[in-house]
PDB file of C-alpha atoms and ligand atoms in Angstrom:
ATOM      1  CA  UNK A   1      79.111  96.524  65.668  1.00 71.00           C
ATOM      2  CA  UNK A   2      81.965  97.287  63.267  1.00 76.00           C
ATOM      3  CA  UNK A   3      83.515  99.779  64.410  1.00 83.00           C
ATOM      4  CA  UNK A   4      84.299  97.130  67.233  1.00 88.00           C
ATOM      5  CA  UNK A   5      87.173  96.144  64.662  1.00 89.00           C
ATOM      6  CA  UNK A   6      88.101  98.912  63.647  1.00 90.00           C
ATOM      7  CA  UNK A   7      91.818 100.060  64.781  1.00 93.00           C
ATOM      8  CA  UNK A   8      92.489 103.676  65.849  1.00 94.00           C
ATOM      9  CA  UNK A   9      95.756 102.852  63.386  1.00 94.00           C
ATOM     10  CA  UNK A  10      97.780 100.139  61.296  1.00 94.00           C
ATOM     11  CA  UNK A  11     100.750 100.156  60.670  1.00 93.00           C
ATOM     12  CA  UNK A  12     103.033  97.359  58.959  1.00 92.00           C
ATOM     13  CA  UNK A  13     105.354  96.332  61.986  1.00 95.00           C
ATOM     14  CA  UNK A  14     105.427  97.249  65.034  1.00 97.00           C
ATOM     15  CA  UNK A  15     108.963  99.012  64.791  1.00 97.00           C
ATOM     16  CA  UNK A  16     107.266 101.120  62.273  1.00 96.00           C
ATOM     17  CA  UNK A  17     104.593 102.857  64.587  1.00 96.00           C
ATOM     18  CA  UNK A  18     106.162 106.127  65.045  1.00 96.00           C
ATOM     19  CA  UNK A  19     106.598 107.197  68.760  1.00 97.00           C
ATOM     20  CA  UNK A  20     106.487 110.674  68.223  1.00 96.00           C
ATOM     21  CA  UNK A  21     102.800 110.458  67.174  1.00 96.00           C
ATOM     22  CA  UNK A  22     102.483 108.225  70.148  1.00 97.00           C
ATOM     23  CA  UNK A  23     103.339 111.015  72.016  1.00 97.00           C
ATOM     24  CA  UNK A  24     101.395 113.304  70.423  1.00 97.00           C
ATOM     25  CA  UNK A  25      98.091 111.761  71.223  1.00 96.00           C
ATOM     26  CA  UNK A  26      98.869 111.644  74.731  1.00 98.00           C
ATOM     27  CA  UNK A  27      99.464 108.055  75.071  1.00 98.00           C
ATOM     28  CA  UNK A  28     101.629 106.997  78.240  1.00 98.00           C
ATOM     29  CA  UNK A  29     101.590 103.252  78.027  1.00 98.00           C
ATOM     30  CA  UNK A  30     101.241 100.322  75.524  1.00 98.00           C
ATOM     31  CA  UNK A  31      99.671  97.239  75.708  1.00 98.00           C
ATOM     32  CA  UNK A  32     101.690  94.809  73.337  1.00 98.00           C
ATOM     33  CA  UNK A  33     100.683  91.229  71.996  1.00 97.00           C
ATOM     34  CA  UNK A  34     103.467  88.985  72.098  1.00 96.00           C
ATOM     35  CA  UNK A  35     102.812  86.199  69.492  1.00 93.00           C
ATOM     36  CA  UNK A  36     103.182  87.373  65.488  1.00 93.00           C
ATOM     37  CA  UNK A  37     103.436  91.078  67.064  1.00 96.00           C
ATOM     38  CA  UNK A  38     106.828  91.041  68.712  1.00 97.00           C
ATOM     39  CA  UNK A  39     108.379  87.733  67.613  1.00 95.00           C
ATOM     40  CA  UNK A  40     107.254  84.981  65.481  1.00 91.00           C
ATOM     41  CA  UNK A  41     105.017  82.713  66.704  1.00 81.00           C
ATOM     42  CA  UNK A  42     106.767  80.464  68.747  1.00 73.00           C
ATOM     43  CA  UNK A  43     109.959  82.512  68.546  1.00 84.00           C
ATOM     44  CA  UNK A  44     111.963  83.579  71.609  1.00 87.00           C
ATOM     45  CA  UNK A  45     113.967  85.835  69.527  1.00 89.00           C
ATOM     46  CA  UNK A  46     113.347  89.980  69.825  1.00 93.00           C
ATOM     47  CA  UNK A  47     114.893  91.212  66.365  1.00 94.00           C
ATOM     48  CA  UNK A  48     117.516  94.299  66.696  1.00 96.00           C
ATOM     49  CA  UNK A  49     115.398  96.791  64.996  1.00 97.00           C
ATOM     50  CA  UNK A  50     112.121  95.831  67.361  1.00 97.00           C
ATOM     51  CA  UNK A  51     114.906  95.966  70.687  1.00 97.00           C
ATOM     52  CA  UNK A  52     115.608  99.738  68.855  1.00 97.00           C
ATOM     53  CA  UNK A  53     112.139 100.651  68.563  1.00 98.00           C
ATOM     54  CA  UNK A  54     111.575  99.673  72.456  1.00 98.00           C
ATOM     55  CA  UNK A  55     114.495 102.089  73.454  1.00 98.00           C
ATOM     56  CA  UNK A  56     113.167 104.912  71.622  1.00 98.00           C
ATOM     57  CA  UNK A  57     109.372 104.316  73.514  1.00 98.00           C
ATOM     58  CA  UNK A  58     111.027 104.046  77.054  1.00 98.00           C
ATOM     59  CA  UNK A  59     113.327 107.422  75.868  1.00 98.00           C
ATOM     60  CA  UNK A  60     109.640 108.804  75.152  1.00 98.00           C
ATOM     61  CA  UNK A  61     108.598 108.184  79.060  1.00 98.00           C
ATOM     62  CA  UNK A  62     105.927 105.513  77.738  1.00 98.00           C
ATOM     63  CA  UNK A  63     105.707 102.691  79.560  1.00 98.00           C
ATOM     64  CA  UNK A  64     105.217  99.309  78.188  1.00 98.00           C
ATOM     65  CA  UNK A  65     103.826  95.625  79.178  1.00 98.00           C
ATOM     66  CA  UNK A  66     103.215  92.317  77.429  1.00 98.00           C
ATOM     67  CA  UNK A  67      99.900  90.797  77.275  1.00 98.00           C
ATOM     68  CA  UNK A  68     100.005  87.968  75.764  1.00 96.00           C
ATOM     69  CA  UNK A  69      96.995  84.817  75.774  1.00 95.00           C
ATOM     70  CA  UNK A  70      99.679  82.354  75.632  1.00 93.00           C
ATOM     71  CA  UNK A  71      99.431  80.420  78.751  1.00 93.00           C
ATOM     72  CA  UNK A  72     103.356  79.216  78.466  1.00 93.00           C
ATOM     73  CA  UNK A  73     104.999  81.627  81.108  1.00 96.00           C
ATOM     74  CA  UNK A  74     108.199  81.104  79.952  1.00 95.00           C
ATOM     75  CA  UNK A  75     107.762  81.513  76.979  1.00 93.00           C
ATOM     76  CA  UNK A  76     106.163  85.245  77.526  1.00 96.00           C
ATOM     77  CA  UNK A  77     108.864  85.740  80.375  1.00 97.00           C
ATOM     78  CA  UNK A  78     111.842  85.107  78.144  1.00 95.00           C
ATOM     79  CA  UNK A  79     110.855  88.011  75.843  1.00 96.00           C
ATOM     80  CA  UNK A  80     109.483  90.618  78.335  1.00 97.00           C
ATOM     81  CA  UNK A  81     112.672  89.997  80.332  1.00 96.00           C
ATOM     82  CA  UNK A  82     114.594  91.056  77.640  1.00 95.00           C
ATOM     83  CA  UNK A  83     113.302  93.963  76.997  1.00 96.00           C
ATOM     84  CA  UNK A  84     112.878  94.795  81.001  1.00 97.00           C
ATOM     85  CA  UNK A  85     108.839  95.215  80.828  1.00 98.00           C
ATOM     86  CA  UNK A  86     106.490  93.330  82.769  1.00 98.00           C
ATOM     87  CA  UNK A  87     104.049  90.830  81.443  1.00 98.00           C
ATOM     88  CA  UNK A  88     100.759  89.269  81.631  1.00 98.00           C
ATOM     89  CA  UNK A  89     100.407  85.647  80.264  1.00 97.00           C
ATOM     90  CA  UNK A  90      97.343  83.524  80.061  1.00 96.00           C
ATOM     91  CA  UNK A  91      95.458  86.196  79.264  1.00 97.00           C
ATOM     92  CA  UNK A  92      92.361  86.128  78.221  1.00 95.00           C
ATOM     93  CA  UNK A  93      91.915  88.636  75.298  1.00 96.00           C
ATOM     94  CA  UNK A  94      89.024  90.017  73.937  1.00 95.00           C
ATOM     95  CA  UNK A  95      87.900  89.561  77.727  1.00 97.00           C
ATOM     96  CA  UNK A  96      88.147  92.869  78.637  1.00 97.00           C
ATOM     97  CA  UNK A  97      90.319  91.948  82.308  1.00 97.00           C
ATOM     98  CA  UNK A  98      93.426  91.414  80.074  1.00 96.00           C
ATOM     99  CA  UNK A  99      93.778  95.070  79.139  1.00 98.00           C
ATOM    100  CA  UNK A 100      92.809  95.998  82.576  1.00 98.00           C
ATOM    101  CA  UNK A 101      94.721  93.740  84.223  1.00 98.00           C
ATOM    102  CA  UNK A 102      97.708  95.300  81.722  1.00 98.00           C
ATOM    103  CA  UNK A 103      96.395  98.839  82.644  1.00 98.00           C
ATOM    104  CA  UNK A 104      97.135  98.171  86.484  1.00 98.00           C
ATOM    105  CA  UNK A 105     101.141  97.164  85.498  1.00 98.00           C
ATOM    106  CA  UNK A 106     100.889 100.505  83.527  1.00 98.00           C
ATOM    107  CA  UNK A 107      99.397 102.491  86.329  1.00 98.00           C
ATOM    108  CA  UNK A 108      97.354 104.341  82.764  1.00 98.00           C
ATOM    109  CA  UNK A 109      93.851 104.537  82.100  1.00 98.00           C
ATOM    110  CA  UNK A 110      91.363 104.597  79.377  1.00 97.00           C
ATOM    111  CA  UNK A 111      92.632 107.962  77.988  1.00 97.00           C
ATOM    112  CA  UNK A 112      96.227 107.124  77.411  1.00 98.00           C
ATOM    113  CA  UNK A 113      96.879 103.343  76.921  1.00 98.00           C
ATOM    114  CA  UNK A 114      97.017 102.258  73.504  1.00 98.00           C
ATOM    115  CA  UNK A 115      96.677  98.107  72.590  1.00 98.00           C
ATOM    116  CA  UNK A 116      98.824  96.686  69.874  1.00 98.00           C
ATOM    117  CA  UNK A 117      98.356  93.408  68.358  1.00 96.00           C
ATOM    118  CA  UNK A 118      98.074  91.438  65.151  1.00 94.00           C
ATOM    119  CA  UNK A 119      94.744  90.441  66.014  1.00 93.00           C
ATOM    120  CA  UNK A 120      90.981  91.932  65.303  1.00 92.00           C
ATOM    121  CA  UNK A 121      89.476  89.243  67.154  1.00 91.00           C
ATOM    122  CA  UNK A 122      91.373  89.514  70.470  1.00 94.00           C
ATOM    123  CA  UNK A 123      93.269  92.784  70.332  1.00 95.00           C
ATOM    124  CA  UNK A 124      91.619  94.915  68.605  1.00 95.00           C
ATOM    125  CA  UNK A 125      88.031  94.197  69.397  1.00 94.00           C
ATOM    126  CA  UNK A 126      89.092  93.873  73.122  1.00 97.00           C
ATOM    127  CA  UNK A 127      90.866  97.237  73.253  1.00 97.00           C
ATOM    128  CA  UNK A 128      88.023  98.737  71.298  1.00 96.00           C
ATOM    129  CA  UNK A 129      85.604  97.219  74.160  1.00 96.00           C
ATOM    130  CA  UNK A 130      87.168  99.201  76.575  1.00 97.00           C
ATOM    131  CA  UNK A 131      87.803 102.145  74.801  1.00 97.00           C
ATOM    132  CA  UNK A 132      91.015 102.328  74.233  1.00 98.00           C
ATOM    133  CA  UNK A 133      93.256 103.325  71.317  1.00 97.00           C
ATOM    134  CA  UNK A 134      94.185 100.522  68.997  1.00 96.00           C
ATOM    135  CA  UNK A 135      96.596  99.680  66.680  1.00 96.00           C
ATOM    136  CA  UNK A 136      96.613  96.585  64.223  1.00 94.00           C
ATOM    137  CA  UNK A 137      99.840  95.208  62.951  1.00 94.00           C
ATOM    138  CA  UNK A 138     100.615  92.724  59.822  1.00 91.00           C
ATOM    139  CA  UNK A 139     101.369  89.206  61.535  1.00 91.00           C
ATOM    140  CA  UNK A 140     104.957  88.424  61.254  1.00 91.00           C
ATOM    141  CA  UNK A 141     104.545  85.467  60.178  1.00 85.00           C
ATOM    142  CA  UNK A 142     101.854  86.465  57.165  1.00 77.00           C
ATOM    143  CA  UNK A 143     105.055  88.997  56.127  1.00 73.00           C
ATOM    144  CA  UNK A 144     107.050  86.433  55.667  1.00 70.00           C
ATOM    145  CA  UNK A 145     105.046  84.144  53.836  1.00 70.00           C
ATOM    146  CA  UNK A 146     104.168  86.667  51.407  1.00 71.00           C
ATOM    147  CA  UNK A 147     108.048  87.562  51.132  1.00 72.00           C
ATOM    148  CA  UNK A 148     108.547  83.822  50.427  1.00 72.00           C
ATOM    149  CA  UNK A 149     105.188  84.174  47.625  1.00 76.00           C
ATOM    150  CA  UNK A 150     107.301  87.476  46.192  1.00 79.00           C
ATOM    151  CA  UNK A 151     110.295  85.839  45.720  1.00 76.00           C
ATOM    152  CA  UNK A 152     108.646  82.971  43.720  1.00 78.00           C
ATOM    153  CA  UNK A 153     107.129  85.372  41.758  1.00 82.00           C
ATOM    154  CA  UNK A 154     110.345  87.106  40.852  1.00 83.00           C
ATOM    155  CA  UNK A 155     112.050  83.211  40.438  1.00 78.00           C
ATOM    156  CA  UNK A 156     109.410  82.744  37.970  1.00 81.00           C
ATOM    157  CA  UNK A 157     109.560  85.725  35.992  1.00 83.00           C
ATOM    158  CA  UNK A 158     112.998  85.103  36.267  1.00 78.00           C
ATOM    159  CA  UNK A 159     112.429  81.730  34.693  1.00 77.00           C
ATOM    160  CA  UNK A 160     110.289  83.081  31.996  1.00 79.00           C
ATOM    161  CA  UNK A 161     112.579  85.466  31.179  1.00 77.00           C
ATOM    162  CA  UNK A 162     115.633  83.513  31.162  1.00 70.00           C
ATOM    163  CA  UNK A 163     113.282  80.562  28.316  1.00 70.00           C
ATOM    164  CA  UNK A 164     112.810  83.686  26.104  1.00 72.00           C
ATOM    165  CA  UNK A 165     115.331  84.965  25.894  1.00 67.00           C
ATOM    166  CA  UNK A 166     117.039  81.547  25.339  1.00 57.00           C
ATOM    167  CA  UNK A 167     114.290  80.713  22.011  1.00 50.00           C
ATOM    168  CA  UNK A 168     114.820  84.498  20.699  1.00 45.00           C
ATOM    169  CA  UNK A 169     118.779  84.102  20.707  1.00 46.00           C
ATOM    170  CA  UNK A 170     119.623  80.744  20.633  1.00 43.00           C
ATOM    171  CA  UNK A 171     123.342  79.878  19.923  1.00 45.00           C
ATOM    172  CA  UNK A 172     123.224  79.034  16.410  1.00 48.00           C
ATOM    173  CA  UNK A 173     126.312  76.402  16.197  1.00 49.00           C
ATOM    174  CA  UNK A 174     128.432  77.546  13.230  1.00 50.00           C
ATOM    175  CA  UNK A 175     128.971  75.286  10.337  1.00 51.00           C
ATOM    176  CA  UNK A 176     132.468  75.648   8.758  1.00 47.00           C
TER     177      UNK A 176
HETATM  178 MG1   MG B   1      99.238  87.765  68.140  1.00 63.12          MG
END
């Protein structure tokens, strides 16, 4: 049952999977997740170094799709089209028609597709379903919250610092 959610890999972002080993394992199309995977949720925006890694996949001869279970078609269309891949919206991940359905705009099969996606619940344990290799990413959106938790952190210390160092040295006002 768990191994059901377990990914084949994970890597951080999804411009840091490295192609190469894509490659490698004999994997000639990708199944991406559009939401927290290639934008922020909500976010129409496809960030330079995500637009870089893209390049270097289609340079590799692996094809790529969106497959997304956001059922706003313009929304999925807007980033797919910028990138020049196809799409699937609506979808209905874990189900496992999505990835097949994703595996027809590929024209790959079970042996060399790989699923990426942020989620265990729909991604992962859908690609898994089917067999195919998986790869979990770190939502965007939980990066940047714990960027935003980090950088209190270091404001704090910061804080701390700054009170102590204040009491230990304090400007003694000179009496003539
Ligand atoms: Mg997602």
């Amino acid at each position: 049952m768990l191994e059901y959610f377990q990914p084949t890999h994970q890597a951080n972002s999804l411009d840091l999977i490295p192609v190469e080993q894509l490659s490698r394992d004999g994997i000639r199309g990708l199944i991406i997740d559009l939401d927290n995977t290639m934008t922020p949720w909500n976010n129409l925006e496809v960030a330079p170094k995500v637009e870089t890694w893209f390049k270097k996949v289609k340079a590799a001869g692996i094809r790529a799709c969106v497959v997304s279970n956001n059922s706003k078609r313009q929304r999925v269309a807007v980033v797919a089209d910028q990138l020049g891949i196809p799409f699937v919206f609506g979808a209905t991940k874990p189900r496992r028609k999505a990835f097949r359905a994703g595996m027809k705009l590929l024209e790959t099969g079970q042996k060399d597709t790989a699923v990426i996606g942020d989620q265990l619940f729909t991604d992962i344990l859908g690609g898994n379903r089917l067999g195919l290799y998986t790869i979990l990413v770190t939502p965007i959106n939980d990066r940047e919250f714990i960027g935003t938790r980090i950088m209190r952190r270091i404001e704090k210390v910061l804080v701390w610092i700054m009170k102590h160092f204040a009491s230990a040295k304090p400007f003694s006002p000179k009496i003539h």
